[in-house]
Amino acid sequence: MSNCEKYTVQKNQCLAKYSAIQSKEKCCVLELKEKKCLAFHHCPTEAHTYYSGAPKYAPYDKSLCAAFEETSCFGNPRVMKIDHDDAQQVASSEDIFNYHLKAKRKMIDNRQRYRECQILSERLNRCLKKAT
């Protein structure tokens, strides 16, 4: 698990730094990175299906299920007033936000797809609970 430890350490440092309310926003991406690493380490079949399986959602070659569930971590950078060093980072943040927002819309518009993704998510989470 050594390759996942760095994400766990970073996540725990973030959680210790912020209040419970702030940590939901500030540490979300670190939690996603840790979960993905642990998933591929402990549950490779479920992780591959969840993160890399169909339906693919371009341009990031991620499954629609993963993109949808990650939506809450990627708020609108203009609304959230995220500070960036340059305009390229702002554009990148907006692209990521729009990508996840479109994934959310695709899921909301298709109840069958939404249910299928819930099942994949539940399988992955059950495996992770057993493994960790």
mmCIF file of C-alpha atoms in Angstrom:
data_model
loop_
_atom_site.group_PDB
_atom_site.id
_atom_site.type_symbol
_atom_site.label_atom_id
_atom_site.label_comp_id
_atom_site.label_asym_id
_atom_site.label_seq_id
_atom_site.Cartn_x
_atom_site.Cartn_y
_atom_site.Cartn_z
ATOM 1 C CA MET A 1 0.000 0.000 0.000
ATOM 2 C CA SER A 2 3.042 2.281 0.036
ATOM 3 C CA ASN A 3 2.059 4.012 -3.205
ATOM 4 C CA CYS A 4 -1.270 5.048 -1.608
ATOM 5 C CA GLU A 5 0.256 6.191 1.678
ATOM 6 C CA LYS A 6 1.222 9.579 0.249
ATOM 7 C CA TYR A 7 -2.441 10.289 -0.545
ATOM 8 C CA THR A 8 -3.528 9.139 2.902
ATOM 9 C CA VAL A 9 -0.929 11.357 4.578
ATOM 10 C CA GLN A 10 -1.877 14.372 2.438
ATOM 11 C CA LYS A 11 -5.589 13.799 3.106
ATOM 12 C CA ASN A 12 -5.055 13.447 6.855
ATOM 13 C CA GLN A 13 -2.931 16.606 6.953
ATOM 14 C CA CYS A 14 -5.661 18.468 5.099
ATOM 15 C CA LEU A 15 -8.385 17.158 7.421
ATOM 16 C CA ALA A 16 -6.339 18.201 10.453
ATOM 17 C CA LYS A 17 -5.825 21.677 9.037
ATOM 18 C CA TYR A 18 -9.479 22.550 8.372
ATOM 19 C CA SER A 19 -12.732 22.381 10.292
ATOM 20 C CA ALA A 20 -15.200 19.616 9.428
ATOM 21 C CA ILE A 21 -17.209 21.962 7.215
ATOM 22 C CA GLN A 22 -14.191 23.443 5.424
ATOM 23 C CA SER A 23 -12.537 20.061 4.952
ATOM 24 C CA LYS A 24 -15.413 18.811 2.796
ATOM 25 C CA GLU A 25 -14.453 21.416 0.215
ATOM 26 C CA LYS A 26 -10.711 21.729 0.770
ATOM 27 C CA CYS A 27 -9.828 18.016 1.068
ATOM 28 C CA CYS A 28 -12.252 16.502 -1.416
ATOM 29 C CA VAL A 29 -9.787 16.023 -4.266
ATOM 30 C CA LEU A 30 -7.258 14.400 -1.926
ATOM 31 C CA GLU A 31 -9.959 12.024 -0.708
ATOM 32 C CA LEU A 32 -10.769 11.113 -4.315
ATOM 33 C CA LYS A 33 -7.097 10.444 -5.091
ATOM 34 C CA GLU A 34 -6.747 8.239 -2.025
ATOM 35 C CA LYS A 35 -9.934 6.316 -2.817
ATOM 36 C CA LYS A 36 -8.887 5.719 -6.413
ATOM 37 C CA CYS A 37 -5.423 4.521 -5.402
ATOM 38 C CA LEU A 38 -6.795 2.186 -2.735
ATOM 39 C CA ALA A 39 -9.452 0.942 -5.133
ATOM 40 C CA PHE A 40 -6.946 -0.080 -7.801
ATOM 41 C CA HIS A 41 -4.703 -1.610 -5.130
ATOM 42 C CA HIS A 42 -7.343 -3.647 -3.255
ATOM 43 C CA CYS A 43 -10.192 -3.998 -5.754
ATOM 44 C CA PRO A 44 -8.696 -3.894 -9.261
ATOM 45 C CA THR A 45 -11.668 -5.447 -11.052
ATOM 46 C CA GLU A 46 -14.239 -3.164 -9.438
ATOM 47 C CA ALA A 47 -11.956 -0.143 -9.774
ATOM 48 C CA HIS A 48 -11.357 -0.748 -13.464
ATOM 49 C CA THR A 49 -15.091 -1.087 -14.094
ATOM 50 C CA TYR A 50 -15.926 2.016 -12.064
ATOM 51 C CA TYR A 51 -13.126 4.354 -13.155
ATOM 52 C CA SER A 52 -12.309 3.113 -16.645
ATOM 53 C CA GLY A 53 -15.345 1.183 -17.776
ATOM 54 C CA ALA A 54 -18.179 2.086 -20.070
ATOM 55 C CA PRO A 55 -19.670 4.435 -20.761
ATOM 56 C CA LYS A 56 -16.543 6.486 -21.415
ATOM 57 C CA TYR A 57 -16.877 10.189 -21.042
ATOM 58 C CA ALA A 58 -14.500 12.283 -23.145
ATOM 59 C CA PRO A 59 -12.223 14.193 -23.072
ATOM 60 C CA TYR A 60 -10.680 12.804 -19.868
ATOM 61 C CA ASP A 61 -11.189 9.118 -20.692
ATOM 62 C CA LYS A 62 -12.984 8.581 -17.414
ATOM 63 C CA SER A 63 -16.172 6.653 -16.926
ATOM 64 C CA LEU A 64 -19.325 8.691 -16.685
ATOM 65 C CA CYS A 65 -19.998 7.125 -13.274
ATOM 66 C CA ALA A 66 -16.767 8.413 -11.754
ATOM 67 C CA ALA A 67 -17.164 11.848 -13.338
ATOM 68 C CA PHE A 68 -20.701 12.137 -11.985
ATOM 69 C CA GLU A 69 -19.795 11.194 -8.432
ATOM 70 C CA GLU A 70 -16.857 13.599 -8.465
ATOM 71 C CA THR A 71 -19.071 16.554 -9.423
ATOM 72 C CA SER A 72 -19.367 17.804 -5.859
ATOM 73 C CA CYS A 73 -15.586 18.268 -5.637
ATOM 74 C CA PHE A 74 -15.283 20.486 -8.666
ATOM 75 C CA GLY A 75 -17.362 23.585 -8.095
ATOM 76 C CA ASN A 76 -17.400 26.577 -10.376
ATOM 77 C CA PRO A 77 -13.998 28.254 -9.866
ATOM 78 C CA ARG A 78 -15.456 31.708 -10.544
ATOM 79 C CA VAL A 79 -18.172 31.277 -7.903
ATOM 80 C CA MET A 80 -15.766 29.689 -5.429
ATOM 81 C CA LYS A 81 -13.207 32.454 -6.085
ATOM 82 C CA ILE A 82 -10.343 30.010 -6.394
ATOM 83 C CA ASP A 83 -7.043 31.833 -6.660
ATOM 84 C CA HIS A 84 -4.727 30.790 -9.453
ATOM 85 C CA ASP A 85 -1.320 31.991 -10.492
ATOM 86 C CA ASP A 86 -2.237 32.443 -14.131
ATOM 87 C CA ALA A 87 -5.061 32.499 -16.647
ATOM 88 C CA GLN A 88 -4.192 28.991 -17.879
ATOM 89 C CA GLN A 89 -4.974 27.531 -14.437
ATOM 90 C CA VAL A 90 -8.308 29.379 -14.379
ATOM 91 C CA ALA A 91 -9.207 28.011 -17.819
ATOM 92 C CA SER A 92 -8.182 24.508 -16.751
ATOM 93 C CA SER A 93 -10.329 24.727 -13.595
ATOM 94 C CA GLU A 94 -13.278 25.921 -15.641
ATOM 95 C CA ASP A 95 -12.809 23.058 -18.126
ATOM 96 C CA ILE A 96 -12.766 20.519 -15.303
ATOM 97 C CA PHE A 97 -15.851 22.110 -13.719
ATOM 98 C CA ASN A 98 -17.750 22.086 -17.032
ATOM 99 C CA TYR A 99 -16.706 18.494 -17.713
ATOM 100 C CA HIS A 100 -18.121 17.306 -14.385
ATOM 101 C CA LEU A 101 -21.238 19.445 -14.755
ATOM 102 C CA LYS A 102 -21.978 17.856 -18.144
ATOM 103 C CA ALA A 103 -21.487 14.406 -16.610
ATOM 104 C CA LYS A 104 -24.010 15.284 -13.910
ATOM 105 C CA ARG A 105 -26.537 16.404 -16.511
ATOM 106 C CA LYS A 106 -26.055 13.200 -18.520
ATOM 107 C CA MET A 107 -26.716 11.138 -15.408
ATOM 108 C CA ILE A 108 -29.749 13.095 -14.290
ATOM 109 C CA ASP A 109 -31.256 12.807 -17.776
ATOM 110 C CA ASN A 110 -30.970 8.999 -17.871
ATOM 111 C CA ARG A 111 -32.430 7.117 -14.916
ATOM 112 C CA GLN A 112 -31.225 3.701 -16.128
ATOM 113 C CA ARG A 113 -27.631 4.941 -16.462
ATOM 114 C CA TYR A 114 -27.875 6.538 -13.025
ATOM 115 C CA ARG A 115 -28.989 3.249 -11.448
ATOM 116 C CA GLU A 116 -26.238 1.282 -13.210
ATOM 117 C CA CYS A 117 -23.649 3.694 -11.834
ATOM 118 C CA GLN A 118 -25.090 3.400 -8.344
ATOM 119 C CA ILE A 119 -24.646 -0.366 -8.541
ATOM 120 C CA LEU A 120 -21.015 -0.020 -9.694
ATOM 121 C CA SER A 121 -20.316 2.474 -6.917
ATOM 122 C CA GLU A 122 -21.878 0.205 -4.291
ATOM 123 C CA ARG A 123 -19.765 -2.763 -5.485
ATOM 124 C CA LEU A 124 -16.581 -0.739 -5.295
ATOM 125 C CA ASN A 125 -17.413 0.655 -1.857
ATOM 126 C CA ARG A 126 -18.267 -2.809 -0.496
ATOM 127 C CA CYS A 127 -14.944 -4.161 -1.737
ATOM 128 C CA LEU A 128 -13.036 -1.227 -0.244
ATOM 129 C CA LYS A 129 -14.729 -1.681 3.135
ATOM 130 C CA LYS A 130 -13.728 -5.326 3.201
ATOM 131 C CA ALA A 131 -10.149 -4.529 2.202
ATOM 132 C CA THR A 132 -9.393 -1.584 4.447
#
